Short mmCIF file of C-alpha atoms in Angstrom, two decimals:
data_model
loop_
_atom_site.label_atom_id
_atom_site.label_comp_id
_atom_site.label_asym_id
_atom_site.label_seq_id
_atom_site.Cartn_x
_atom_site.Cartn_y
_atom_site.Cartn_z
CA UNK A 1 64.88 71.44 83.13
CA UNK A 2 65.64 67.81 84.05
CA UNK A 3 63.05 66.10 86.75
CA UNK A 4 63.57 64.56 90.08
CA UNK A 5 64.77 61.22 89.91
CA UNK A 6 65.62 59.79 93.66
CA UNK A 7 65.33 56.36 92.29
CA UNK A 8 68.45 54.65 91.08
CA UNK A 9 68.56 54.63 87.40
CA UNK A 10 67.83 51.26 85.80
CA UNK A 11 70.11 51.58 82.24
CA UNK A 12 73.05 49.87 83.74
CA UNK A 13 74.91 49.62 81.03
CA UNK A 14 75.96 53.47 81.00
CA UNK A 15 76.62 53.42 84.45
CA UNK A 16 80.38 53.58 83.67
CA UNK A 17 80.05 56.10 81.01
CA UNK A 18 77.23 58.06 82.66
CA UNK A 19 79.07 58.84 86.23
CA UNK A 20 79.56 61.92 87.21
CA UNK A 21 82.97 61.78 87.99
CA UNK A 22 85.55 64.37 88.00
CA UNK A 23 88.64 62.60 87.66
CA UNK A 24 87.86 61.81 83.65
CA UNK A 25 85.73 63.02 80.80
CA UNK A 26 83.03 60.44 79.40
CA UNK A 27 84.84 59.11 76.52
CA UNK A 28 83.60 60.50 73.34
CA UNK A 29 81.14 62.92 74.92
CA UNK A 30 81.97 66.19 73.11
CA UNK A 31 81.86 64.32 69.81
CA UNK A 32 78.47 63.21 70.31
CA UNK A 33 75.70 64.58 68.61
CA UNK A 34 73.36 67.08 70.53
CA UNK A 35 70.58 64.41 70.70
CA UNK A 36 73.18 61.90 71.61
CA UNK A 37 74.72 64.33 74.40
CA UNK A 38 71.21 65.17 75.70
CA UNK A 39 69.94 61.80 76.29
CA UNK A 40 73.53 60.98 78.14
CA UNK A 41 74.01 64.11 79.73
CA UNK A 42 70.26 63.62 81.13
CA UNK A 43 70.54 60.30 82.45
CA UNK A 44 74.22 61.39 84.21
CA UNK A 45 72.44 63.73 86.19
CA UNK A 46 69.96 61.20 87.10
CA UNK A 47 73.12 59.20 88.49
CA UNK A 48 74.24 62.31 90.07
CA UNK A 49 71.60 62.41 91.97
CA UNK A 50 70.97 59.02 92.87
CA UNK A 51 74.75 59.33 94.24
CA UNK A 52 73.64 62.46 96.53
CA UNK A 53 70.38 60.63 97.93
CA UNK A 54 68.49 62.91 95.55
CA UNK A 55 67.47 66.61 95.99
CA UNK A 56 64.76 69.04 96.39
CA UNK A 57 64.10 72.27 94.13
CA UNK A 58 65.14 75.36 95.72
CA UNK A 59 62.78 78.08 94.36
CA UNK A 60 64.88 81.19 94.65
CA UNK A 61 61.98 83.51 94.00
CA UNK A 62 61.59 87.16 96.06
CA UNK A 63 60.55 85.51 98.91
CA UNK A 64 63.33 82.97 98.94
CA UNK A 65 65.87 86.32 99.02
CA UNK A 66 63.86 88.18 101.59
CA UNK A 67 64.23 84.96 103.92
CA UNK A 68 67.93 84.36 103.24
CA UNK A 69 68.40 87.69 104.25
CA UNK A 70 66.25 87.92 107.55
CA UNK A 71 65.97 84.25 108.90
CA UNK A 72 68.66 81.85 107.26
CA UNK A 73 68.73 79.97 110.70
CA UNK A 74 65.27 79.01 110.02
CA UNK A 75 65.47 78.31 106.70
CA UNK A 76 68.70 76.14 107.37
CA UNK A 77 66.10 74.08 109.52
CA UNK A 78 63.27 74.22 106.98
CA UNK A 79 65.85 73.40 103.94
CA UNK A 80 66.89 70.04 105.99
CA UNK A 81 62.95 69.33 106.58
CA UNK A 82 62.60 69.41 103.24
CA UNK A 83 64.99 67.02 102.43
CA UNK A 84 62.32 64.82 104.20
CA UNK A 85 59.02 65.80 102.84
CA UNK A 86 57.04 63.77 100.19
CA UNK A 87 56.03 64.98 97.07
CA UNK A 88 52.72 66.56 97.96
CA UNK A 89 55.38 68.36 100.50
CA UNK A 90 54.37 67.21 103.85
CA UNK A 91 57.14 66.69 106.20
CA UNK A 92 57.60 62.81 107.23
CA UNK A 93 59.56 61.73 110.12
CA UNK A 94 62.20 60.62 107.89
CA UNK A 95 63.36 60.38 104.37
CA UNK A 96 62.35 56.64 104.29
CA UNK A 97 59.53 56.74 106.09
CA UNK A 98 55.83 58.17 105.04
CA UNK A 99 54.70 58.49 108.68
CA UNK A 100 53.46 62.03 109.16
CA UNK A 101 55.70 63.95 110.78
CA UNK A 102 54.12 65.67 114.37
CA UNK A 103 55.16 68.99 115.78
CA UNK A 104 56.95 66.95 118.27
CA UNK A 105 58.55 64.77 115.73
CA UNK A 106 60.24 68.04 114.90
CA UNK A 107 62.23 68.21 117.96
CA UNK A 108 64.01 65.00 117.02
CA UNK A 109 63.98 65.34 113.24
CA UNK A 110 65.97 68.74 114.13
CA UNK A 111 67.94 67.88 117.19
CA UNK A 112 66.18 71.32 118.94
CA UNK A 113 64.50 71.29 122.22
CA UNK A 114 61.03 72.47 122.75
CA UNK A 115 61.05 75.89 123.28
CA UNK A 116 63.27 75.85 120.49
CA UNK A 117 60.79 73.62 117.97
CA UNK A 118 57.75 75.92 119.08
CA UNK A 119 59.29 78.86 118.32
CA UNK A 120 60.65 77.37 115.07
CA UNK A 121 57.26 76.22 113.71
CA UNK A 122 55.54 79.70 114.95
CA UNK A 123 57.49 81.72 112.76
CA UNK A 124 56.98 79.29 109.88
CA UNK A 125 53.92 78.88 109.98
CA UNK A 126 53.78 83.13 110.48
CA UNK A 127 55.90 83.42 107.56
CA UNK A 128 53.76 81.00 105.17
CA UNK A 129 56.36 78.42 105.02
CA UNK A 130 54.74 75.59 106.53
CA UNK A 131 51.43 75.43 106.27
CA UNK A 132 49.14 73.04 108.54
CA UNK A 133 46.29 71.09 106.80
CA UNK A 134 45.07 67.48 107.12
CA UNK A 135 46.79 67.00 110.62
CA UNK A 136 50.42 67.16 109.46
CA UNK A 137 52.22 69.89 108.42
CA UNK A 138 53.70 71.04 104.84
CA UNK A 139 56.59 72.80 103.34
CA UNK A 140 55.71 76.12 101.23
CA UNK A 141 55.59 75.22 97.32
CA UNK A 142 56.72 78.19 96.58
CA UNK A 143 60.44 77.98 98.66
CA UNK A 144 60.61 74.04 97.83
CA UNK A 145 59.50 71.33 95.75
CA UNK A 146 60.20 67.45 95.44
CA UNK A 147 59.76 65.82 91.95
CA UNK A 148 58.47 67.33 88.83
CA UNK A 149 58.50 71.06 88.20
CA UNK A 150 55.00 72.37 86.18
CA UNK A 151 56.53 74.21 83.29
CA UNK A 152 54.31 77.19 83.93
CA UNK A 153 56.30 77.46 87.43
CA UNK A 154 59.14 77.37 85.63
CA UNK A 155 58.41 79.88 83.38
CA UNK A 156 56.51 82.22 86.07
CA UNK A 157 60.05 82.22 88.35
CA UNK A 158 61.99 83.11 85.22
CA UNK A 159 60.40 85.79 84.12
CA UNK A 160 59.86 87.36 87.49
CA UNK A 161 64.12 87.03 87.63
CA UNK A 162 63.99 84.21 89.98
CA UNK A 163 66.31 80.94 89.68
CA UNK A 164 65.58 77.44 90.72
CA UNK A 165 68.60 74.97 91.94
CA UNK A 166 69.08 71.49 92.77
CA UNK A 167 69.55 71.35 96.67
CA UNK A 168 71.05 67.56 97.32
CA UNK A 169 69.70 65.63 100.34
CA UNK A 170 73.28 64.31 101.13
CA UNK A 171 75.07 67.28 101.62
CA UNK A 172 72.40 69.24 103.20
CA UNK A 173 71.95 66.74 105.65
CA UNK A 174 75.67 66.49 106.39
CA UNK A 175 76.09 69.94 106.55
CA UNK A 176 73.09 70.60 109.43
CA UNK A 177 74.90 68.36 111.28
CA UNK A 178 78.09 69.62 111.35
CA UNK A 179 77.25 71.81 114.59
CA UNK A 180 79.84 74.11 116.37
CA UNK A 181 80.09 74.65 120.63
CA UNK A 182 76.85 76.54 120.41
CA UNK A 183 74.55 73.83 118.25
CA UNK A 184 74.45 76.20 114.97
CA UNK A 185 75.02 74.86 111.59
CA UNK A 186 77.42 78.15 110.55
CA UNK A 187 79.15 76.17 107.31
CA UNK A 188 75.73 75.67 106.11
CA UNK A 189 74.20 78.79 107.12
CA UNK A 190 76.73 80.92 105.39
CA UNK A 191 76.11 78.39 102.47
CA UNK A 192 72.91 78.68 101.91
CA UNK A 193 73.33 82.71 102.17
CA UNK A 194 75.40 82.22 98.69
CA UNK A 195 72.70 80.93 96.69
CA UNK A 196 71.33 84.17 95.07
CA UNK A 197 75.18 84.90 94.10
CA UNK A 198 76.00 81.78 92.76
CA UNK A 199 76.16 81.50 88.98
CA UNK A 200 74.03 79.06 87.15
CA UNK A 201 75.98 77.82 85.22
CA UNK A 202 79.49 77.44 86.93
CA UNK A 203 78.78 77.64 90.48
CA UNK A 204 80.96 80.83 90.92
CA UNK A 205 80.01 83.26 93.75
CA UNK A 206 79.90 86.17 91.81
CA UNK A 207 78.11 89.62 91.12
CA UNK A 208 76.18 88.77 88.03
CA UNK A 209 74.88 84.85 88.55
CA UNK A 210 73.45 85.18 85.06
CA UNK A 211 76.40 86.08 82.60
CA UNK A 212 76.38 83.89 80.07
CA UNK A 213 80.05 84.87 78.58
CA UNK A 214 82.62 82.97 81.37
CA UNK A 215 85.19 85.83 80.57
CA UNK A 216 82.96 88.04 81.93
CA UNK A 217 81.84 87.10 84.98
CA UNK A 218 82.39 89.26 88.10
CA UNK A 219 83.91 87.02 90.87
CA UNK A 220 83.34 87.73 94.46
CA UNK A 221 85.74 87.70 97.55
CA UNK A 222 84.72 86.71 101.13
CA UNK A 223 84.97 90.52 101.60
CA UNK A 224 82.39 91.46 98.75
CA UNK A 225 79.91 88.51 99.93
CA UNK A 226 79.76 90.26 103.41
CA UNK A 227 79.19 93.32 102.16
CA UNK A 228 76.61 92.23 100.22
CA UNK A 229 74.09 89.80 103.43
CA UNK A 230 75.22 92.84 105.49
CA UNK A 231 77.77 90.40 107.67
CA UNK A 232 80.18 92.26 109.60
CA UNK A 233 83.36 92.66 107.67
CA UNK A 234 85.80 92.07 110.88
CA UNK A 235 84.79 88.37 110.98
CA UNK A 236 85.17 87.86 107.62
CA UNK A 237 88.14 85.26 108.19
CA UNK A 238 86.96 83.46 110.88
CA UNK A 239 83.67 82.81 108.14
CA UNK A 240 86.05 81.93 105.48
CA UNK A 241 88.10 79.48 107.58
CA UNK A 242 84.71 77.51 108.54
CA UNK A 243 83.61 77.21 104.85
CA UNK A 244 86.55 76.49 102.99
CA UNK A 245 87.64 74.10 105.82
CA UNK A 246 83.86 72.25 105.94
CA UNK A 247 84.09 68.57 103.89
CA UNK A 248 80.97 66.76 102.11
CA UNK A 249 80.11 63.35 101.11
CA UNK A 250 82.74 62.16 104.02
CA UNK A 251 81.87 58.62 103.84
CA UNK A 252 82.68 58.14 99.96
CA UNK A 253 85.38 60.39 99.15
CA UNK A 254 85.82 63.91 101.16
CA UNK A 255 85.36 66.93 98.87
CA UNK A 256 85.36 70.58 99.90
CA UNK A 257 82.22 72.71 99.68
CA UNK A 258 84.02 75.10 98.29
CA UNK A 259 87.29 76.07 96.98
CA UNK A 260 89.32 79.30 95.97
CA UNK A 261 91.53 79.33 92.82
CA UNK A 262 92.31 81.33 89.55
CA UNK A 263 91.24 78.72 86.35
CA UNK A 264 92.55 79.08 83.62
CA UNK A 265 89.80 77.46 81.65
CA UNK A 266 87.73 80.98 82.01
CA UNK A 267 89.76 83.22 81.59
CA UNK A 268 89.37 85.24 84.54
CA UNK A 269 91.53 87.04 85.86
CA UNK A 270 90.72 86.96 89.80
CA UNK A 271 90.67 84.41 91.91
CA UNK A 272 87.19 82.71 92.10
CA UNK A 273 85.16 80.86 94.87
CA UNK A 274 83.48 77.83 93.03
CA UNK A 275 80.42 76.43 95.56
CA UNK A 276 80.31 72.38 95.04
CA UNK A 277 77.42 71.03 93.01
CA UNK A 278 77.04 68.38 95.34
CA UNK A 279 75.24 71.39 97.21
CA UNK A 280 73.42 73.47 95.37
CA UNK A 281 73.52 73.08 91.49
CA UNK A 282 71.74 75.25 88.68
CA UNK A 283 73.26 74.17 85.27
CA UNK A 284 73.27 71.29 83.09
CA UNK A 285 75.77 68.40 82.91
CA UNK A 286 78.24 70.03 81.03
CA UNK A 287 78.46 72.51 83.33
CA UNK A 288 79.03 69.88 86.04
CA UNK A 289 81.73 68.07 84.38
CA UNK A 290 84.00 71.13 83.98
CA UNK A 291 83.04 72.20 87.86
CA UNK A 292 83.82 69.05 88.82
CA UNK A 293 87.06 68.60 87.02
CA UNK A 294 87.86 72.10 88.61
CA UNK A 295 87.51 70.75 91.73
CA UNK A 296 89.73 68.05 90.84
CA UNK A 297 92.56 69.91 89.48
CA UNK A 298 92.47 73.17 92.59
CA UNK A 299 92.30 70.19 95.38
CA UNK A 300 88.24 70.12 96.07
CA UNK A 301 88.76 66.09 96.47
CA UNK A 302 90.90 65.26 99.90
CA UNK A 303 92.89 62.55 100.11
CA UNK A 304 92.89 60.05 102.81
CA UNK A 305 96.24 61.97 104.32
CA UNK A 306 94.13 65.42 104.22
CA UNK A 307 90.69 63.57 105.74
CA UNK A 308 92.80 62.20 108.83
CA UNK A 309 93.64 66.12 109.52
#
């Protein structure tokens, strides 16, 4: 599994080659040998990342799914924290700064009041995910990580049937912010539900995240994914509509976080929600090029026209 890199990469010269950009293929890539397509395919991601003001690893362990499924408000909050923490995991006021982030630095940090911040870092800090030590506070290791994963963590959360994904600082951020009337983050909260059904390769919400044959993967409707948090099936559109209407990475070029079509590359024969990596990714760089050239082809990228509406 590839490490952290938040720095931008210094081998210039296969910046134009190395892009992960979905409106071409890197020329020559499939015809590269696997050592060849490793070492390229490694330091695209590195780029991809750079371009997304890095990421954090989501650890989606048991107690990851137990918390999506009783508290995602929270965790929305704590996933955006931890786009700020260092790499020992204490939460700094912000991602450029190392200044130790106070309980009432929270408040702003979040854009919460108070009452709202105290009750907040209660049930964290109930729930094991903060812990306070040393005068500041820190993010649970075993929900989130910055920089390099030990392989024995690695190998602990796969065998116990757990996943880990690349959660990008960008998009997370943008997402929080994108409030309704009522100050919650619903785009991103519904998001973040999806993780334990997205697949790990392809990004498809689907039934089995782990099928490794693409003709076989089970797709999932807004319908099914309700069913399956336990969301009430009557509001089913009005969650679709906020989702497949919410753009990322505004300022560069507006993308969808997710969008609905039939591709024929799979062979599938339903329709299929694809979740954008500039989210939450799993899978390798091959896997990103054909998501992202999905996204390409079913109109994930707006144009300037379909920004201004």
């Amino acid at each position: 599994m590839d490490n952290q890199i938040n720095n931008k990469p210094t081998d210039l010269g296969l910046a134009h080659l190395a892009r992960a950009d979905p409106t071409y293929e890197l020329p020559g890539y499939y015809e590269l040998s696997a050592s060849s397509k490793a070492a390229l395919g490694n330091y695209a991601m590195k780029e991809f990342s750079w371009e997304n003001n890095g990421f954090i690893w989501l650890i989606l362990s048991d107690a990851m799914r137990n918390l999506l499924i009783s508290n995602t408000h929270d965790i929305c909050k704590l996933m955006y924290l931890s786009c700020t923490m260092d790499y020992d995991g204490k939460i700094v006021k912000s991602g450029k700064s190392n200044d130790t982030a106070t309980k009432r630095d929270i408040e702003s940090v979040l854009g919460i009041k108070e009452t709202a911040r105290k009750q907040f870092v209660k049930t964290m800090i109930d729930l094991c995910c903060i812990n306070q030590r040393d005068s500041g506070l820190y993010v649970g290791e075993h929900l989130f990580r910055r920089g390099t994963l030990p392989n024995r963590l690695i190998s602990e959360v796969q065998k116990s049937g757990g996943r880990i994904f690349r959660t990008y600082a960008s998009s997370i951020g943008e997402l929080y912010w994108k409030k309704n009337s009522k100050g919650d983050s619903s785009a991103l909260r519904y998001l973040v539900a999806m993780v334990p059904y997205i697949h790990s390769k392809y990004n498809i919400l689907c039934f089995n995240p782990d099928e490794t044959n693409p003709e076989r993967i089970l797709p999932m409707n807004f319908s099914d994914f309700c069913d399956q948090i336990g969301y009430d099936r009557t509001h089913v559109s009005r969650m679709s509509r906020i989702v497949a209407k919410t753009a990322i990475n505004d300022k560069k070029r507006a993308e969808l976080s997710i969008i609905r079509c039939k591709p024929k590359e799979f062979g599938i024969k339903k329709s299929c929600i694809f979740v954008n990596p500039r989210i939450f990714f799993a899978g390798n760089y091959d896997s990103l090029l054909i998501i992202q050239q999905i996204f390409a082809k079913y109109g994930g990228i707006l144009s300037d026209t379909e920004k201004a509406e």
